[in-house]
């Protein structure tokens, strides 16, 4: 039997796809690309925006249209948050929620016997534990995403994630240690810890995100540990101080901003002010040598005036993020913000997004060009063409070099010689 996965959304979804893929491989399935012929097509959905839902619907229908005799499976956040909408996708033969990903093999076996449509969507409940899941490889890479936290109880006014992911749950440190050991034995050199609200890791227990980083760093075969997206108000001075003592931790921090305007932040139900955010950025840059800061910025949130947008833009320029992911506000039914409507026209959102992207790219281009002539250590991950290898510095700058020898998995000092803005990559010499 052959199975293909099509994954939408965040790094947590990518991890869960890897987890389900290993479950099927261990049962004798061959995992193929979604462009190839397969008996089963699994769409792991995202629902963070209305556009993500649209992509899910399109792909479910596309795979069924192209492969009418194959079994189409829909899982992920969309059926979890909007079960009734998911059930309307009649092209999906099996529908399961992200809470039930571990049941995928049982549901496939049940469907093969009964040949009836199966829907299994269980709600997340307060008190649920962390669903045991682990992987031992990551798509033949040397860098692996490892999910250690699930759920969110922040209830930002625009966000559907608490509905699709439930309450905060954390992976046990012993389970994490065992998973890291397995990954390291299979060639993984870098661990990226991910979660829905990663900085809430350990809530309700006597451990936190620092302990998770330590567990990874203690493995001698792991060369680097990286953190996924973090919430700013959870990163205390004590956490920063303890993280700074872990030499394997990469000094690249993705700190979610959403807006640099205090009025908008309050309406979003974010739990910090712009100045509190700036204080955190200053602390990180003063504590970690060569730290880079990246973020997400939303434009066109309901009632965002031109003045509000300009305040946010000026704040982004003041912080001078090394990279910014910009996206327009998308109303999600079922959130508090949706009750107030969506007052900013689409063309205004698009204009503001274009301005924010242009200004943030200027900052990134200037930063990357400033690296020319400097030396840095690069962990090489893949060969992108014959004798051309790409890897990343600890602060996550992509570097390409030419080498006659296979250097995948090696940390090598490189002299940076050029930066190509169009491809957002630096070039160097070994």
GROMACS .gro file of C-alpha atoms in nm:
model
  430
    1UNK     CA    1   0.000   0.000   0.000
    2UNK     CA    2   0.114   0.353  -0.081
    3UNK     CA    3   0.028   0.669   0.114
    4UNK     CA    4   0.097   1.035   0.038
    5UNK     CA    5   0.075   1.332   0.274
    6UNK     CA    6  -0.012   1.689   0.182
    7UNK     CA    7   0.058   1.923   0.474
    8UNK     CA    8  -0.071   2.275   0.526
    9UNK     CA    9   0.026   2.510   0.807
   10UNK     CA   10   0.281   2.534   1.083
   11UNK     CA   11   0.581   2.337   1.205
   12UNK     CA   12   0.357   2.149   1.451
   13UNK     CA   13   0.155   2.019   1.158
   14UNK     CA   14   0.477   1.917   0.982
   15UNK     CA   15   0.582   1.725   1.292
   16UNK     CA   16   0.244   1.552   1.314
   17UNK     CA   17   0.266   1.454   0.949
   18UNK     CA   18   0.603   1.296   1.021
   19UNK     CA   19   0.452   1.115   1.318
   20UNK     CA   20   0.160   0.974   1.114
   21UNK     CA   21   0.398   0.888   0.831
   22UNK     CA   22   0.612   0.679   1.067
   23UNK     CA   23   0.302   0.501   1.199
   24UNK     CA   24   0.212   0.398   0.846
   25UNK     CA   25   0.568   0.308   0.746
   26UNK     CA   26   0.601   0.084   1.050
   27UNK     CA   27   0.283  -0.092   0.937
   28UNK     CA   28   0.432  -0.164   0.594
   29UNK     CA   29   0.309   0.135   0.393
   30UNK     CA   30   0.529   0.299   0.132
   31UNK     CA   31   0.524   0.677   0.167
   32UNK     CA   32   0.531   0.859  -0.168
   33UNK     CA   33   0.507   1.218  -0.282
   34UNK     CA   34   0.158   1.370  -0.321
   35UNK     CA   35   0.232   1.409  -0.694
   36UNK     CA   36   0.263   1.031  -0.725
   37UNK     CA   37   0.001   0.758  -0.741
   38UNK     CA   38  -0.108   0.637  -0.398
   39UNK     CA   39  -0.380   0.431  -0.235
   40UNK     CA   40  -0.427   0.691   0.040
   41UNK     CA   41  -0.394   1.069   0.030
   42UNK     CA   42  -0.381   1.236   0.370
   43UNK     CA   43  -0.447   1.612   0.386
   44UNK     CA   44  -0.319   1.755   0.715
   45UNK     CA   45  -0.509   2.082   0.733
   46UNK     CA   46  -0.453   2.428   0.880
   47UNK     CA   47  -0.736   2.660   0.983
   48UNK     CA   48  -0.555   2.970   1.105
   49UNK     CA   49  -0.710   3.178   0.824
   50UNK     CA   50  -1.010   3.152   0.592
   51UNK     CA   51  -0.761   3.110   0.307
   52UNK     CA   52  -0.619   2.802   0.479
   53UNK     CA   53  -0.968   2.649   0.494
   54UNK     CA   54  -1.015   2.725   0.127
   55UNK     CA   55  -0.687   2.551   0.041
   56UNK     CA   56  -0.796   2.249   0.243
   57UNK     CA   57  -1.126   2.221   0.056
   58UNK     CA   58  -0.953   2.267  -0.279
   59UNK     CA   59  -0.696   1.996  -0.209
   60UNK     CA   60  -0.945   1.742  -0.076
   61UNK     CA   61  -1.149   1.785  -0.395
   62UNK     CA   62  -0.841   1.792  -0.620
   63UNK     CA   63  -0.700   1.464  -0.488
   64UNK     CA   64  -1.039   1.293  -0.516
   65UNK     CA   65  -1.087   1.422  -0.869
   66UNK     CA   66  -0.742   1.306  -0.979
   67UNK     CA   67  -0.756   0.977  -0.788
   68UNK     CA   68  -1.122   0.869  -0.765
   69UNK     CA   69  -1.032   0.514  -0.660
   70UNK     CA   70  -0.804   0.626  -0.379
   71UNK     CA   71  -0.905   0.687  -0.018
   72UNK     CA   72  -0.893   1.055   0.082
   73UNK     CA   73  -0.822   1.129   0.450
   74UNK     CA   74  -0.872   1.471   0.608
   75UNK     CA   75  -0.714   1.552   0.942
   76UNK     CA   76  -0.558   1.847   1.122
   77UNK     CA   77  -0.697   2.170   1.259
   78UNK     CA   78  -0.982   2.235   1.016
   79UNK     CA   79  -1.202   1.937   1.117
   80UNK     CA   80  -1.112   1.997   1.481
   81UNK     CA   81  -1.229   2.361   1.475
   82UNK     CA   82  -1.510   2.330   1.221
   83UNK     CA   83  -1.638   1.971   1.227
   84UNK     CA   84  -1.964   2.047   1.047
   85UNK     CA   85  -1.782   2.214   0.758
   86UNK     CA   86  -1.542   1.922   0.739
   87UNK     CA   87  -1.829   1.672   0.721
   88UNK     CA   88  -1.966   1.860   0.419
   89UNK     CA   89  -1.652   1.766   0.224
   90UNK     CA   90  -1.805   1.448   0.086
   91UNK     CA   91  -1.487   1.378  -0.112
   92UNK     CA   92  -1.313   1.290   0.217
   93UNK     CA   93  -1.360   0.918   0.293
   94UNK     CA   94  -1.208   0.942   0.643
   95UNK     CA   95  -1.219   1.253   0.861
   96UNK     CA   96  -1.038   1.267   1.192
   97UNK     CA   97  -0.942   1.551   1.423
   98UNK     CA   98  -0.586   1.637   1.522
   99UNK     CA   99  -0.669   1.489   1.862
  100UNK     CA  100  -0.709   1.152   1.690
  101UNK     CA  101  -0.401   1.145   1.467
  102UNK     CA  102  -0.269   0.840   1.650
  103UNK     CA  103  -0.580   0.650   1.535
  104UNK     CA  104  -0.506   0.690   1.164
  105UNK     CA  105  -0.389   0.333   1.107
  106UNK     CA  106  -0.689   0.183   1.291
  107UNK     CA  107  -0.927   0.398   1.087
  108UNK     CA  108  -0.759   0.297   0.761
  109UNK     CA  109  -0.796  -0.070   0.856
  110UNK     CA  110  -1.160  -0.017   0.956
  111UNK     CA  111  -1.235   0.160   0.628
  112UNK     CA  112  -1.073  -0.116   0.422
  113UNK     CA  113  -1.304  -0.372   0.589
  114UNK     CA  114  -1.630  -0.177   0.607
  115UNK     CA  115  -1.581   0.049   0.303
  116UNK     CA  116  -1.801   0.312   0.471
  117UNK     CA  117  -1.726   0.677   0.534
  118UNK     CA  118  -1.565   0.727   0.878
  119UNK     CA  119  -1.576   1.044   1.086
  120UNK     CA  120  -1.393   1.058   1.418
  121UNK     CA  121  -1.371   1.402   1.573
  122UNK     CA  122  -1.321   1.425   1.949
  123UNK     CA  123  -1.322   1.759   2.128
  124UNK     CA  124  -1.024   1.875   2.329
  125UNK     CA  125  -1.114   1.889   2.699
  126UNK     CA  126  -0.961   2.068   2.993
  127UNK     CA  127  -0.749   1.814   3.176
  128UNK     CA  128  -0.643   1.623   2.865
  129UNK     CA  129  -0.284   1.507   2.885
  130UNK     CA  130  -0.024   1.545   2.614
  131UNK     CA  131  -0.094   1.280   2.351
  132UNK     CA  132   0.211   1.055   2.339
  133UNK     CA  133   0.383   1.094   2.005
  134UNK     CA  134   0.742   1.067   1.893
  135UNK     CA  135   0.946   1.037   1.576
  136UNK     CA  136   1.290   0.895   1.504
  137UNK     CA  137   1.360   1.061   1.167
  138UNK     CA  138   1.250   1.375   0.986
  139UNK     CA  139   1.207   1.336   0.611
  140UNK     CA  140   1.571   1.242   0.555
  141UNK     CA  141   1.688   1.577   0.696
  142UNK     CA  142   1.949   1.659   0.960
  143UNK     CA  143   1.724   1.921   1.128
  144UNK     CA  144   1.409   1.795   1.300
  145UNK     CA  145   1.105   1.973   1.439
  146UNK     CA  146   1.004   1.820   1.772
  147UNK     CA  147   0.663   1.902   1.921
  148UNK     CA  148   0.683   1.943   2.296
  149UNK     CA  149   0.371   2.153   2.360
  150UNK     CA  150   0.016   2.164   2.230
  151UNK     CA  151  -0.280   2.394   2.289
  152UNK     CA  152  -0.318   2.760   2.381
  153UNK     CA  153  -0.517   2.949   2.643
  154UNK     CA  154  -0.425   3.304   2.537
  155UNK     CA  155  -0.753   3.370   2.354
  156UNK     CA  156  -0.629   3.647   2.127
  157UNK     CA  157  -0.944   3.804   1.988
  158UNK     CA  158  -0.866   3.715   1.623
  159UNK     CA  159  -0.747   3.358   1.677
  160UNK     CA  160  -0.929   3.027   1.631
  161UNK     CA  161  -0.635   2.819   1.755
  162UNK     CA  162  -0.767   2.755   2.111
  163UNK     CA  163  -1.072   2.595   1.946
  164UNK     CA  164  -0.864   2.384   1.711
  165UNK     CA  165  -0.591   2.288   1.958
  166UNK     CA  166  -0.745   2.292   2.303
  167UNK     CA  167  -0.574   2.369   2.633
  168UNK     CA  168  -0.201   2.379   2.707
  169UNK     CA  169  -0.041   2.035   2.730
  170UNK     CA  170   0.329   1.948   2.762
  171UNK     CA  171   0.544   1.651   2.667
  172UNK     CA  172   0.716   1.483   2.961
  173UNK     CA  173   1.090   1.550   2.983
  174UNK     CA  174   1.170   1.178   2.989
  175UNK     CA  175   0.969   1.124   2.669
  176UNK     CA  176   1.152   1.416   2.510
  177UNK     CA  177   1.489   1.274   2.612
  178UNK     CA  178   1.407   0.936   2.458
  179UNK     CA  179   1.287   1.099   2.136
  180UNK     CA  180   1.602   1.312   2.107
  181UNK     CA  181   1.816   1.001   2.160
  182UNK     CA  182   1.633   0.821   1.878
  183UNK     CA  183   1.664   1.118   1.643
  184UNK     CA  184   2.033   1.163   1.716
  185UNK     CA  185   2.099   0.796   1.642
  186UNK     CA  186   1.940   0.848   1.299
  187UNK     CA  187   2.159   1.139   1.193
  188UNK     CA  188   1.969   1.440   1.327
  189UNK     CA  189   2.212   1.718   1.425
  190UNK     CA  190   1.976   2.006   1.504
  191UNK     CA  191   1.655   2.010   1.707
  192UNK     CA  192   1.386   2.276   1.664
  193UNK     CA  193   1.147   2.269   1.959
  194UNK     CA  194   0.796   2.361   1.847
  195UNK     CA  195   0.452   2.400   1.998
  196UNK     CA  196   0.126   2.587   1.953
  197UNK     CA  197   0.223   2.816   2.242
  198UNK     CA  198   0.578   2.696   2.294
  199UNK     CA  199   0.667   2.935   2.576
  200UNK     CA  200   0.382   2.785   2.785
  201UNK     CA  201   0.573   2.455   2.793
  202UNK     CA  202   0.561   2.306   3.141
  203UNK     CA  203   0.258   2.505   3.258
  204UNK     CA  204   0.120   2.331   3.567
  205UNK     CA  205   0.440   2.131   3.616
  206UNK     CA  206   0.778   2.194   3.777
  207UNK     CA  207   0.965   2.229   3.446
  208UNK     CA  208   0.974   2.488   3.168
  209UNK     CA  209   1.120   2.563   2.825
  210UNK     CA  210   1.473   2.593   2.967
  211UNK     CA  211   1.456   2.233   3.087
  212UNK     CA  212   1.350   2.117   2.741
  213UNK     CA  213   1.646   2.294   2.581
  214UNK     CA  214   1.881   2.139   2.838
  215UNK     CA  215   1.752   1.788   2.764
  216UNK     CA  216   1.830   1.835   2.395
  217UNK     CA  217   2.167   1.997   2.454
  218UNK     CA  218   2.281   1.717   2.685
  219UNK     CA  219   2.279   1.474   2.392
  220UNK     CA  220   2.638   1.471   2.261
  221UNK     CA  221   2.536   1.402   1.900
  222UNK     CA  222   2.306   1.704   1.885
  223UNK     CA  223   2.501   2.010   1.770
  224UNK     CA  224   2.231   2.276   1.789
  225UNK     CA  225   1.899   2.349   1.957
  226UNK     CA  226   1.660   2.607   1.817
  227UNK     CA  227   1.331   2.744   1.951
  228UNK     CA  228   1.013   2.790   1.749
  229UNK     CA  229   0.775   3.084   1.782
  230UNK     CA  230   0.755   3.237   2.130
  231UNK     CA  231   0.507   3.463   2.310
  232UNK     CA  232   0.685   3.776   2.442
  233UNK     CA  233   0.526   3.797   2.786
  234UNK     CA  234   0.643   3.446   2.879
  235UNK     CA  235   1.013   3.515   2.821
  236UNK     CA  236   1.122   3.645   3.160
  237UNK     CA  237   1.466   3.770   3.262
  238UNK     CA  238   1.521   3.445   3.454
  239UNK     CA  239   1.440   3.238   3.145
  240UNK     CA  240   1.677   3.447   2.933
  241UNK     CA  241   1.956   3.416   3.187
  242UNK     CA  242   1.923   3.037   3.207
  243UNK     CA  243   1.898   2.999   2.828
  244UNK     CA  244   2.215   3.205   2.784
  245UNK     CA  245   2.410   2.938   2.974
  246UNK     CA  246   2.330   2.671   2.711
  247UNK     CA  247   2.597   2.700   2.442
  248UNK     CA  248   2.413   2.482   2.189
  249UNK     CA  249   2.108   2.711   2.188
  250UNK     CA  250   2.088   2.907   1.862
  251UNK     CA  251   2.052   3.284   1.922
  252UNK     CA  252   1.764   3.325   1.679
  253UNK     CA  253   1.434   3.418   1.842
  254UNK     CA  254   1.099   3.436   1.667
  255UNK     CA  255   0.894   3.657   1.900
  256UNK     CA  256   0.535   3.703   1.787
  257UNK     CA  257   0.444   4.074   1.765
  258UNK     CA  258   0.123   4.102   1.555
  259UNK     CA  259   0.118   4.482   1.586
  260UNK     CA  260   0.344   4.762   1.703
  261UNK     CA  261   0.045   4.980   1.792
  262UNK     CA  262  -0.070   4.965   2.156
  263UNK     CA  263  -0.433   5.037   2.067
  264UNK     CA  264  -0.439   4.746   1.823
  265UNK     CA  265  -0.257   4.516   2.064
  266UNK     CA  266  -0.524   4.583   2.327
  267UNK     CA  267  -0.806   4.512   2.081
  268UNK     CA  268  -0.628   4.192   1.981
  269UNK     CA  269  -0.616   4.088   2.348
  270UNK     CA  270  -0.240   4.056   2.334
  271UNK     CA  271  -0.081   4.054   2.678
  272UNK     CA  272   0.194   4.316   2.643
  273UNK     CA  273   0.258   4.673   2.527
  274UNK     CA  274   0.493   4.779   2.250
  275UNK     CA  275   0.742   4.910   2.505
  276UNK     CA  276   0.738   4.583   2.700
  277UNK     CA  277   0.807   4.407   2.373
  278UNK     CA  278   1.095   4.644   2.292
  279UNK     CA  279   1.246   4.587   2.637
  280UNK     CA  280   1.247   4.211   2.567
  281UNK     CA  281   1.416   4.262   2.229
  282UNK     CA  282   1.682   4.482   2.386
  283UNK     CA  283   1.742   4.221   2.656
  284UNK     CA  284   1.781   3.938   2.405
  285UNK     CA  285   2.022   4.135   2.187
  286UNK     CA  286   2.232   4.242   2.484
  287UNK     CA  287   2.243   3.889   2.629
  288UNK     CA  288   2.306   3.678   2.317
  289UNK     CA  289   2.594   3.761   2.086
  290UNK     CA  290   2.484   3.797   1.720
  291UNK     CA  291   2.120   3.740   1.812
  292UNK     CA  292   1.865   3.775   1.534
  293UNK     CA  293   1.500   3.856   1.594
  294UNK     CA  294   1.218   3.756   1.361
  295UNK     CA  295   0.845   3.808   1.399
  296UNK     CA  296   0.491   3.802   1.258
  297UNK     CA  297   0.300   4.122   1.185
  298UNK     CA  298  -0.068   4.148   1.101
  299UNK     CA  299  -0.201   4.446   0.905
  300UNK     CA  300  -0.560   4.559   0.858
  301UNK     CA  301  -0.700   4.428   1.185
  302UNK     CA  302  -1.058   4.546   1.243
  303UNK     CA  303  -1.064   4.922   1.318
  304UNK     CA  304  -0.693   4.966   1.238
  305UNK     CA  305  -0.669   5.328   1.124
  306UNK     CA  306  -0.398   5.470   0.902
  307UNK     CA  307  -0.240   5.620   1.214
  308UNK     CA  308  -0.249   5.280   1.389
  309UNK     CA  309  -0.082   5.118   1.089
  310UNK     CA  310   0.187   5.386   1.073
  311UNK     CA  311   0.257   5.341   1.445
  312UNK     CA  312   0.302   4.968   1.385
  313UNK     CA  313   0.524   5.031   1.084
  314UNK     CA  314   0.749   5.271   1.273
  315UNK     CA  315   0.780   5.022   1.559
  316UNK     CA  316   0.887   4.745   1.320
  317UNK     CA  317   1.149   4.978   1.175
  318UNK     CA  318   1.265   5.076   1.526
  319UNK     CA  319   1.318   4.715   1.633
  320UNK     CA  320   1.482   4.639   1.295
  321UNK     CA  321   1.381   4.274   1.283
  322UNK     CA  322   1.611   4.054   1.078
  323UNK     CA  323   1.301   3.904   0.913
  324UNK     CA  324   0.927   3.973   0.926
  325UNK     CA  325   0.635   3.757   0.815
  326UNK     CA  326   0.359   3.999   0.711
  327UNK     CA  327  -0.002   3.898   0.657
  328UNK     CA  328  -0.340   4.074   0.629
  329UNK     CA  329  -0.608   4.018   0.890
  330UNK     CA  330  -0.851   3.739   0.802
  331UNK     CA  331  -1.176   3.725   0.996
  332UNK     CA  332  -1.239   3.389   1.160
  333UNK     CA  333  -1.593   3.300   1.262
  334UNK     CA  334  -1.612   3.189   1.622
  335UNK     CA  335  -1.358   3.443   1.749
  336UNK     CA  336  -1.431   3.754   1.957
  337UNK     CA  337  -1.300   3.980   1.680
  338UNK     CA  338  -1.547   3.834   1.428
  339UNK     CA  339  -1.831   3.972   1.639
  340UNK     CA  340  -1.706   4.324   1.562
  341UNK     CA  341  -1.676   4.272   1.188
  342UNK     CA  342  -1.397   4.344   0.943
  343UNK     CA  343  -1.393   4.717   0.876
  344UNK     CA  344  -1.070   4.751   0.675
  345UNK     CA  345  -1.122   4.708   0.297
  346UNK     CA  346  -0.923   4.439   0.119
  347UNK     CA  347  -0.735   4.685  -0.103
  348UNK     CA  348  -0.628   4.883   0.205
  349UNK     CA  349  -0.498   4.565   0.371
  350UNK     CA  350  -0.305   4.474   0.058
  351UNK     CA  351  -0.151   4.822   0.035
  352UNK     CA  352  -0.048   4.816   0.401
  353UNK     CA  353   0.095   4.465   0.368
  354UNK     CA  354   0.299   4.572   0.064
  355UNK     CA  355   0.441   4.873   0.253
  356UNK     CA  356   0.524   4.664   0.561
  357UNK     CA  357   0.692   4.398   0.347
  358UNK     CA  358   0.893   4.655   0.153
  359UNK     CA  359   1.021   4.828   0.465
  360UNK     CA  360   1.104   4.504   0.648
  361UNK     CA  361   1.287   4.369   0.342
  362UNK     CA  362   1.501   4.683   0.332
  363UNK     CA  363   1.609   4.609   0.688
  364UNK     CA  364   1.683   4.245   0.610
  365UNK     CA  365   1.879   4.331   0.295
  366UNK     CA  366   2.093   4.583   0.484
  367UNK     CA  367   2.158   4.330   0.760
  368UNK     CA  368   2.258   4.049   0.525
  369UNK     CA  369   2.484   4.278   0.320
  370UNK     CA  370   2.657   4.382   0.644
  371UNK     CA  371   2.765   4.018   0.685
  372UNK     CA  372   2.980   4.023   0.370
  373UNK     CA  373   3.345   3.971   0.465
  374UNK     CA  374   3.262   3.816   0.802
  375UNK     CA  375   3.322   3.457   0.911
  376UNK     CA  376   3.061   3.231   1.070
  377UNK     CA  377   3.003   2.865   1.148
  378UNK     CA  378   2.752   2.694   0.918
  379UNK     CA  379   2.579   2.361   0.971
  380UNK     CA  380   2.522   2.224   0.621
  381UNK     CA  381   2.188   2.055   0.556
  382UNK     CA  382   2.152   1.966   0.188
  383UNK     CA  383   2.301   1.969  -0.161
  384UNK     CA  384   2.081   2.198  -0.369
  385UNK     CA  385   2.266   2.126  -0.696
  386UNK     CA  386   2.584   1.945  -0.794
  387UNK     CA  387   2.860   2.047  -0.549
  388UNK     CA  388   2.651   2.339  -0.413
  389UNK     CA  389   2.563   2.293  -0.046
  390UNK     CA  390   2.335   2.501   0.174
  391UNK     CA  391   2.324   2.537   0.550
  392UNK     CA  392   2.251   2.789   0.822
  393UNK     CA  393   2.443   2.991   1.075
  394UNK     CA  394   2.331   2.961   1.436
  395UNK     CA  395   2.130   3.282   1.394
  396UNK     CA  396   1.958   3.130   1.089
  397UNK     CA  397   2.119   3.299   0.792
  398UNK     CA  398   2.111   3.072   0.482
  399UNK     CA  399   2.459   3.019   0.333
  400UNK     CA  400   2.561   2.841   0.012
  401UNK     CA  401   2.910   2.720  -0.075
  402UNK     CA  402   3.076   2.510  -0.340
  403UNK     CA  403   3.247   2.191  -0.228
  404UNK     CA  404   3.380   1.881  -0.405
  405UNK     CA  405   3.319   1.680  -0.090
  406UNK     CA  406   2.986   1.596   0.074
  407UNK     CA  407   2.963   1.829   0.376
  408UNK     CA  408   2.603   1.757   0.483
  409UNK     CA  409   2.586   1.737   0.862
  410UNK     CA  410   2.917   1.917   0.914
  411UNK     CA  411   2.975   2.246   1.094
  412UNK     CA  412   3.230   2.448   0.895
  413UNK     CA  413   3.363   2.802   0.921
  414UNK     CA  414   3.267   3.004   0.612
  415UNK     CA  415   3.369   3.347   0.489
  416UNK     CA  416   3.059   3.525   0.358
  417UNK     CA  417   3.128   3.678   0.017
  418UNK     CA  418   2.793   3.791  -0.122
  419UNK     CA  419   2.419   3.822  -0.062
  420UNK     CA  420   2.147   3.772  -0.323
  421UNK     CA  421   1.832   3.954  -0.217
  422UNK     CA  422   1.611   3.787  -0.481
  423UNK     CA  423   1.677   3.443  -0.338
  424UNK     CA  424   1.744   3.567   0.018
  425UNK     CA  425   2.064   3.369   0.052
  426UNK     CA  426   2.429   3.447   0.129
  427UNK     CA  427   2.722   3.289  -0.052
  428UNK     CA  428   3.053   3.198   0.100
  429UNK     CA  429   3.388   3.027   0.075
  430UNK     CA  430   3.517   2.749   0.295
   0.00000   0.00000   0.00000
